[in-house]
Short mmCIF file of C-alpha atoms and ligand atoms in Angstrom, two decimals:
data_model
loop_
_atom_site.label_atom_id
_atom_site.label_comp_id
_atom_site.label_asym_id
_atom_site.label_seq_id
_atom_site.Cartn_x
_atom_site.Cartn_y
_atom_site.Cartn_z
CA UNK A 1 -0.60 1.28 -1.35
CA UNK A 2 3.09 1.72 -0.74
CA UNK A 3 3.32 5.91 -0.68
CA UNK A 4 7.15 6.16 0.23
CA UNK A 5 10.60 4.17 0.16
CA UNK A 6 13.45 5.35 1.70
CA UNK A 7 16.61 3.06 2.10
CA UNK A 8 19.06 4.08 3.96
CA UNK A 9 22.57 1.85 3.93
CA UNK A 10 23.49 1.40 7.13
CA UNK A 11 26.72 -0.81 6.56
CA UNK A 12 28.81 -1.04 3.28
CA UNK A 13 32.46 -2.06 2.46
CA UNK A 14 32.72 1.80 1.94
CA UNK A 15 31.32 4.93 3.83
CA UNK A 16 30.16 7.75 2.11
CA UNK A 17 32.68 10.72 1.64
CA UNK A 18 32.13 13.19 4.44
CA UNK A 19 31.01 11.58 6.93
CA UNK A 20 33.07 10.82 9.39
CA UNK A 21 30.98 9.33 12.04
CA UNK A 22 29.70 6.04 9.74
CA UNK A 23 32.36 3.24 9.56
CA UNK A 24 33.22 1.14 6.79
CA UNK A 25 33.36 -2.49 6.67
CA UNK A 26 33.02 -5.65 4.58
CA UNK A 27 29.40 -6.53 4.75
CA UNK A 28 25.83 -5.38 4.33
CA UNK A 29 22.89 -3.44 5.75
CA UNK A 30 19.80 -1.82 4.47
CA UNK A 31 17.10 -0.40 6.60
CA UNK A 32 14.04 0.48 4.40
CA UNK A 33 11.28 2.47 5.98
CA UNK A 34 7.83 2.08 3.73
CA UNK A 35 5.25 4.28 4.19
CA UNK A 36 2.16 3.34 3.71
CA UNK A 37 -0.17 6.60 5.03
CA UNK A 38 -1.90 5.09 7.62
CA UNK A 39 0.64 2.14 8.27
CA UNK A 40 4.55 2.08 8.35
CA UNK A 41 6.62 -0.47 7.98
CA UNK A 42 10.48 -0.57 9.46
CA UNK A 43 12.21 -3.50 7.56
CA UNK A 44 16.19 -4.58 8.02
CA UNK A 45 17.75 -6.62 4.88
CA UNK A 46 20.83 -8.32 6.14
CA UNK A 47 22.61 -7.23 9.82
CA UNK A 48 26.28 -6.25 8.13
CA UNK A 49 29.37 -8.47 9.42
CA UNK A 50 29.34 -7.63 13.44
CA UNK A 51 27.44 -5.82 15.80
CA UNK A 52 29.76 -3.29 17.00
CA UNK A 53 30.04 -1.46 12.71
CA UNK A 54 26.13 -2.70 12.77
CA UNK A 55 25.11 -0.65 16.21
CA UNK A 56 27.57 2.09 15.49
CA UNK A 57 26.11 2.94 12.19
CA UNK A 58 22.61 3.06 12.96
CA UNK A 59 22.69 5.16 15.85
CA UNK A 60 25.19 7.33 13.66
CA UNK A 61 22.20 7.27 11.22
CA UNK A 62 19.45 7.52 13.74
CA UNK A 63 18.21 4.00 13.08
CA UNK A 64 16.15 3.08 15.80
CA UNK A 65 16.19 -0.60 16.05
CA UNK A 66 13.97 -1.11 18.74
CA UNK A 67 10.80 -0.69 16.55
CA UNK A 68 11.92 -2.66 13.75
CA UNK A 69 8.78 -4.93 12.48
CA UNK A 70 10.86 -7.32 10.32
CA UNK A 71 14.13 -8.61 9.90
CA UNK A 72 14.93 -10.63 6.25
CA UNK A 73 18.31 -12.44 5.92
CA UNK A 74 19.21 -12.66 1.99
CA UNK A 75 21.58 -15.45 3.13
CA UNK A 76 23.71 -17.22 5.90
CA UNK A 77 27.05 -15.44 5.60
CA UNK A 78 28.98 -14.04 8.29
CA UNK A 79 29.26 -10.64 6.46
CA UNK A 80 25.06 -10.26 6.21
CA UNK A 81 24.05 -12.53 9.41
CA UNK A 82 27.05 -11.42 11.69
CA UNK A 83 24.94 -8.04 13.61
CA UNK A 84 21.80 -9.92 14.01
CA UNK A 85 22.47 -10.55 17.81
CA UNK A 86 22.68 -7.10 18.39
CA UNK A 87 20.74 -6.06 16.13
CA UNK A 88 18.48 -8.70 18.39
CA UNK A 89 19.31 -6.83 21.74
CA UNK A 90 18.05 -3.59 20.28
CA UNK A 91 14.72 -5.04 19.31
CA UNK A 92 11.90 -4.43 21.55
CA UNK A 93 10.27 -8.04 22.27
CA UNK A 94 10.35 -11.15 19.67
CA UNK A 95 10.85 -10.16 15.66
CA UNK A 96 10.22 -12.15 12.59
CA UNK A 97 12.74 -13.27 10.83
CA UNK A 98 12.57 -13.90 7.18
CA UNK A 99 15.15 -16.65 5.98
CA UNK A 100 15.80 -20.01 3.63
CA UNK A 101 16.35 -22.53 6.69
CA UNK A 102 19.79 -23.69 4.68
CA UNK A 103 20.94 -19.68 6.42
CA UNK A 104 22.18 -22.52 9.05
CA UNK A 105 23.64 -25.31 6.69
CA UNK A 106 27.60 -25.15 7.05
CA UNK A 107 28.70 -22.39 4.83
CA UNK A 108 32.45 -22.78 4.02
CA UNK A 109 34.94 -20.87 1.95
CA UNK A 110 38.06 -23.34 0.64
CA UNK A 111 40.99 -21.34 -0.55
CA UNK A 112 43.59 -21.13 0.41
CA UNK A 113 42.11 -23.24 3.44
CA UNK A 114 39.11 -23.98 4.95
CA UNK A 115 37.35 -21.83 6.65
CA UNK A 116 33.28 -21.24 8.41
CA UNK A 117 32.12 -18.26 6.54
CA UNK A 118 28.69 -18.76 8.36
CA UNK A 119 26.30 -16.66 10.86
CA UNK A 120 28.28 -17.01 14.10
CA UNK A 121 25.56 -17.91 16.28
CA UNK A 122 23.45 -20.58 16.37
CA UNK A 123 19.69 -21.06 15.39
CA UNK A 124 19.18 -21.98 19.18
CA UNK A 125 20.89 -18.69 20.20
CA UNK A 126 19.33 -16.23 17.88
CA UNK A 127 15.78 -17.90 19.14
CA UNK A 128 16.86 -17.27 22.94
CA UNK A 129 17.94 -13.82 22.05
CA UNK A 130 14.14 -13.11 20.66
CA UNK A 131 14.12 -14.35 16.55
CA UNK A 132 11.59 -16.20 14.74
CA UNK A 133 12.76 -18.00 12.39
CA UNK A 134 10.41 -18.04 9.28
CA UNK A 135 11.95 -20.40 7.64
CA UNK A 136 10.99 -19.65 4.05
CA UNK A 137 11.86 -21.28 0.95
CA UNK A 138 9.51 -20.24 -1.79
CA UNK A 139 8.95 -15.90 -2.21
CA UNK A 140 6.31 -14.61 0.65
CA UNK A 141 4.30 -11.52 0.68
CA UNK A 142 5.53 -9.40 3.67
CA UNK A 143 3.84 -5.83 3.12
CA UNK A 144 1.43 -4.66 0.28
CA UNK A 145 3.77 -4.50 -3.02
CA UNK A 146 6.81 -6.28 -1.16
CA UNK A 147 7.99 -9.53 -1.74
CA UNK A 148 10.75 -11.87 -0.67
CA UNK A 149 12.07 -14.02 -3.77
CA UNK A 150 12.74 -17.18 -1.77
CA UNK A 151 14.93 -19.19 -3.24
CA UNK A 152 16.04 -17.75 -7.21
CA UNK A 153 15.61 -19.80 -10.52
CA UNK A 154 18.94 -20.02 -11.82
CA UNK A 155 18.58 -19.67 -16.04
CA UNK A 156 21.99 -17.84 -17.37
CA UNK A 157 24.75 -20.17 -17.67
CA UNK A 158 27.05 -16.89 -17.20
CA UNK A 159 26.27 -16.88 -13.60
CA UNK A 160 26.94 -20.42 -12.12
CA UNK A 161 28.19 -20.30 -8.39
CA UNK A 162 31.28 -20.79 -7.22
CA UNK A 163 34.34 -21.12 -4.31
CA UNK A 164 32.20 -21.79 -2.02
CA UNK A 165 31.49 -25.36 -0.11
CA UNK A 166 29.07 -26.93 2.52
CA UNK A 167 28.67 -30.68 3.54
CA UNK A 168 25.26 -32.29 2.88
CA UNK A 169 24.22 -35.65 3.31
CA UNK A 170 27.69 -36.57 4.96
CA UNK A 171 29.23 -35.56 1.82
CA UNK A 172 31.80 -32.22 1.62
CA UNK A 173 30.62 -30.27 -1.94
CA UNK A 174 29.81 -27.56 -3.79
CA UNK A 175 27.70 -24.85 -2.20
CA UNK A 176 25.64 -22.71 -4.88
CA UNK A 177 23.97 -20.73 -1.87
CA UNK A 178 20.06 -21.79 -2.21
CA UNK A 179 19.78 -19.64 0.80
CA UNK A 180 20.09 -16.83 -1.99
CA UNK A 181 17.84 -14.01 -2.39
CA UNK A 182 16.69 -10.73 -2.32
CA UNK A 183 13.95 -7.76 -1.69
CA UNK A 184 11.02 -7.30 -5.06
CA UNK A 185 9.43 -4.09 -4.53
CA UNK A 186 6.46 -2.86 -6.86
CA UNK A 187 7.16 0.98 -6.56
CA UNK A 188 3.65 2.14 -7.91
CA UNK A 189 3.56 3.92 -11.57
CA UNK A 190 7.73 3.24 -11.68
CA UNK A 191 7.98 -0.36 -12.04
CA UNK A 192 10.12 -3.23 -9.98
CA UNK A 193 12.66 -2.00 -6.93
CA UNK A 194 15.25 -5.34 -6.58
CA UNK A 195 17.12 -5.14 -3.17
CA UNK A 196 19.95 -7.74 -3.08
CA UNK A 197 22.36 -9.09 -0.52
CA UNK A 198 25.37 -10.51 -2.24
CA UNK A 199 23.20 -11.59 -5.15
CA UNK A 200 25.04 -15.09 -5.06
CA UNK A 201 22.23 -16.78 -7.68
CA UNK A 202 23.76 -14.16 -9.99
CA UNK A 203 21.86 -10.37 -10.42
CA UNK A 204 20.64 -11.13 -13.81
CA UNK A 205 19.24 -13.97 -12.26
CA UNK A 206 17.71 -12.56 -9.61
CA UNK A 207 15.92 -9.59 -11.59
CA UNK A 208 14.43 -12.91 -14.05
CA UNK A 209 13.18 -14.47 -10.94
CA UNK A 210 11.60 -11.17 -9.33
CA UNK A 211 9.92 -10.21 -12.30
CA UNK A 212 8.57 -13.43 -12.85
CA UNK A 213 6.95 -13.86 -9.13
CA UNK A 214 5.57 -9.88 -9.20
CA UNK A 215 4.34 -10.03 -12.82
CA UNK A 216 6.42 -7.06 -13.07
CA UNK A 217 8.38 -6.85 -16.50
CA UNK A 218 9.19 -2.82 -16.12
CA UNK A 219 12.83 -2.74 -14.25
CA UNK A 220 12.87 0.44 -12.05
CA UNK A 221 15.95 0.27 -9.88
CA UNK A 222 18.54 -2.70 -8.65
CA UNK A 223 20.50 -1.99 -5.30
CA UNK A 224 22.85 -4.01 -3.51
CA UNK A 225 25.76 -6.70 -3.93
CA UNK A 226 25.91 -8.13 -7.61
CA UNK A 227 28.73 -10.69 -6.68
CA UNK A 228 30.96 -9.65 -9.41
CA UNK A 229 33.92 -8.81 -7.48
CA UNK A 230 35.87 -12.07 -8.88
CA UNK A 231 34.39 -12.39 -11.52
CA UNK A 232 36.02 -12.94 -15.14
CA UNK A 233 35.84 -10.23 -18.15
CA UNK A 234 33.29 -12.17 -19.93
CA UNK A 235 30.75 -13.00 -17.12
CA UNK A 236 30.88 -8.75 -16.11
CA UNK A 237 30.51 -8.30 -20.23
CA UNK A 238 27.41 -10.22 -20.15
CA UNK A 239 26.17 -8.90 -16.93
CA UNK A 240 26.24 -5.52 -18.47
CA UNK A 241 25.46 -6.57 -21.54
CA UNK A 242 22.26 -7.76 -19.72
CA UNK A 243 21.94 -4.69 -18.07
CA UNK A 244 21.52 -2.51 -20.23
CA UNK A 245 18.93 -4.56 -22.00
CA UNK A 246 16.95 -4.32 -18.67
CA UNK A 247 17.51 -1.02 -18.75
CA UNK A 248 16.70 0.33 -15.02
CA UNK A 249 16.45 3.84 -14.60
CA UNK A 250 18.35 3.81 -10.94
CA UNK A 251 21.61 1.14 -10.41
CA UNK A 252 23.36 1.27 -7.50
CA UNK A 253 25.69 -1.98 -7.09
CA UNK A 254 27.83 -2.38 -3.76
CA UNK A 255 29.42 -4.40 -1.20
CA UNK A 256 30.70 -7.85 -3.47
CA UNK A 257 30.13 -6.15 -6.90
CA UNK A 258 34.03 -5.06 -7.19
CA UNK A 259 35.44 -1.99 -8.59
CA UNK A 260 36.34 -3.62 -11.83
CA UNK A 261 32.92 -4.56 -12.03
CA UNK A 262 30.97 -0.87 -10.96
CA UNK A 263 33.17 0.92 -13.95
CA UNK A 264 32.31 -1.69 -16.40
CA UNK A 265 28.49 -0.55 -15.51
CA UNK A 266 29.09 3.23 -14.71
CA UNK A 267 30.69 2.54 -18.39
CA UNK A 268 27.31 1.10 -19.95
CA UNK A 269 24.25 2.89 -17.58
CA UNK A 270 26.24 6.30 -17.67
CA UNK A 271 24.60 8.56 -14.88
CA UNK A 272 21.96 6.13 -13.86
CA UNK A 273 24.87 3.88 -12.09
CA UNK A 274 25.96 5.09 -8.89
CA UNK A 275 28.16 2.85 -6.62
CA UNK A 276 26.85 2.39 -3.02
CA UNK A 277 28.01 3.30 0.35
CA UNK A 278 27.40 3.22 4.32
CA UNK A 279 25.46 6.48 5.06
CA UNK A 280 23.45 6.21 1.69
CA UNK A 281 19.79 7.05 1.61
CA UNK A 282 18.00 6.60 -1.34
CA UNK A 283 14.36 7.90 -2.19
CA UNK A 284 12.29 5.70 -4.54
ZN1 ZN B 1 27.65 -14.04 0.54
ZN1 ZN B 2 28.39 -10.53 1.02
#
């Protein structure tokens, strides 16, 4: 039985006041240590945008990365993917590595032009460099009480996806990111712990979806990107709206929510929202 969680955000768009020695940068990183008495387990959600803010950080933090025991990817874009490779270098042998296989389907951003927003590395280089790719589409059980969502059931018509493009079957379109998703934690006696990259599938939809696979209705805490940050009035109305219902006792949005976004909660959750940042640990 999980015992102890203790996230620490390694990168963030922002660092946390005071210290000096973590850098800032668009992107995302959580290391979560789970302690389980007799067994630990050293997980990495998402590798932030590059390896020099990714390396930086976590020896800042005293992250050692050489005995990580798992590495999930909560997508393929450049600003979650973009450390791996050093991240890679760090890593003491060959390391798991929990992804949707679309993490390598072009991932383009269109305005104003066209541009790869995508890992910048190749499958064939992250394998050389010591990854196993999992290739998972569906949620998988990785430690007792911890589960991957695989790809999220998207219900609210609020949250539809998009500005973002890929090319499938020949055929330039519409990306809604089924590469999307996130961390479901059972934190014993507390209720459900959602860990999110960028939350692309839309958070509301994600915390459905994780509840759902765990069996868990009881919302304890949601941390990470909410992918509000252009997002209109009435989509961060509902997403409150929806939050509040929810009703989590710990909310701490980051990286893609947007400030407009982290007020409008702060402004429903009172106290219990508390905006991210690089140099963050959090007990649960
Ligand atoms: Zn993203
Ligand atoms: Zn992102």
């Amino acid at each position: 039985m999980l015992q102890e969680l203790r996230l620490t955000i390694v990168v963030e768009n922002s660092a946390l006041f005071g210290n000096s020695s973590v850098w800032a940068q668009h992107g995302l990183s959580i290391f979560l240590d789970l302690d389980y008495g007799r067994e630990r387990m050293k997980l990495l959600l998402d590798t932030g945008a590059c390896t020099e803010v990714m390396l930086h950080n976590a020896d800042a933090l005293h992250i050692d990365l050489s005995h990580l025991d798992l590495i999930c990817l909560s997508h393929g874009h450049y600003d979650h993917t973009g450390g791996l490779m050093g991240v890679l270098q760090r890593v003491n042998g060959r390391i798991c590595i929990m992804a949707h296989p679309e993490i390598f389907a072009p991932k383009l951003k269109a305005q104003p032009i066209l541009r790869f927003i995508g890992p910048p590395f190749s499958r064939t280089q992250a394998e050389a460099a010591g990854a196993i790719m999992l290739d998972c589409r569906g949620p998988a059980v990785i430690a007792p009480g911890v589960m991957t969502t695989g790809e999220v059931t998207r219900l609210e018509a609020f949250e539809r996806v998009s500005g973002f493009w890929t090319v499938k079957d020949g055929q330039y379109c519409e990306d809604n990111i089924p590469d999307d998703q996130a961390l479901a934690i059972n934190i014993e006696g507390k209720g459900l712990a959602v860990i999110t990259g960028c939350a692309h599938a839309g958070i509301i939809n994600t915390i459905k979806h994780a509840q759902k696979i765990t069996g868990i209705e009881e919302l304890y805490a949601v941390i990470g990107g909410f992918h509000l940050a252009s997002a209109d009035e009435k989509r961060i109305e509902a997403t409150a709206d929806a939050l509040r219902k929810l009703d989590p006792a710990i909310l701490r949005p980051g990286h893609c929510t947007g400030q407009k976004a982290i007020c409008r909660l702060q402004e429903a959750l009172g106290e219990r929202c508390q905006p991210l940042a690089a140099g963050d640990t959090i007990q649960l």
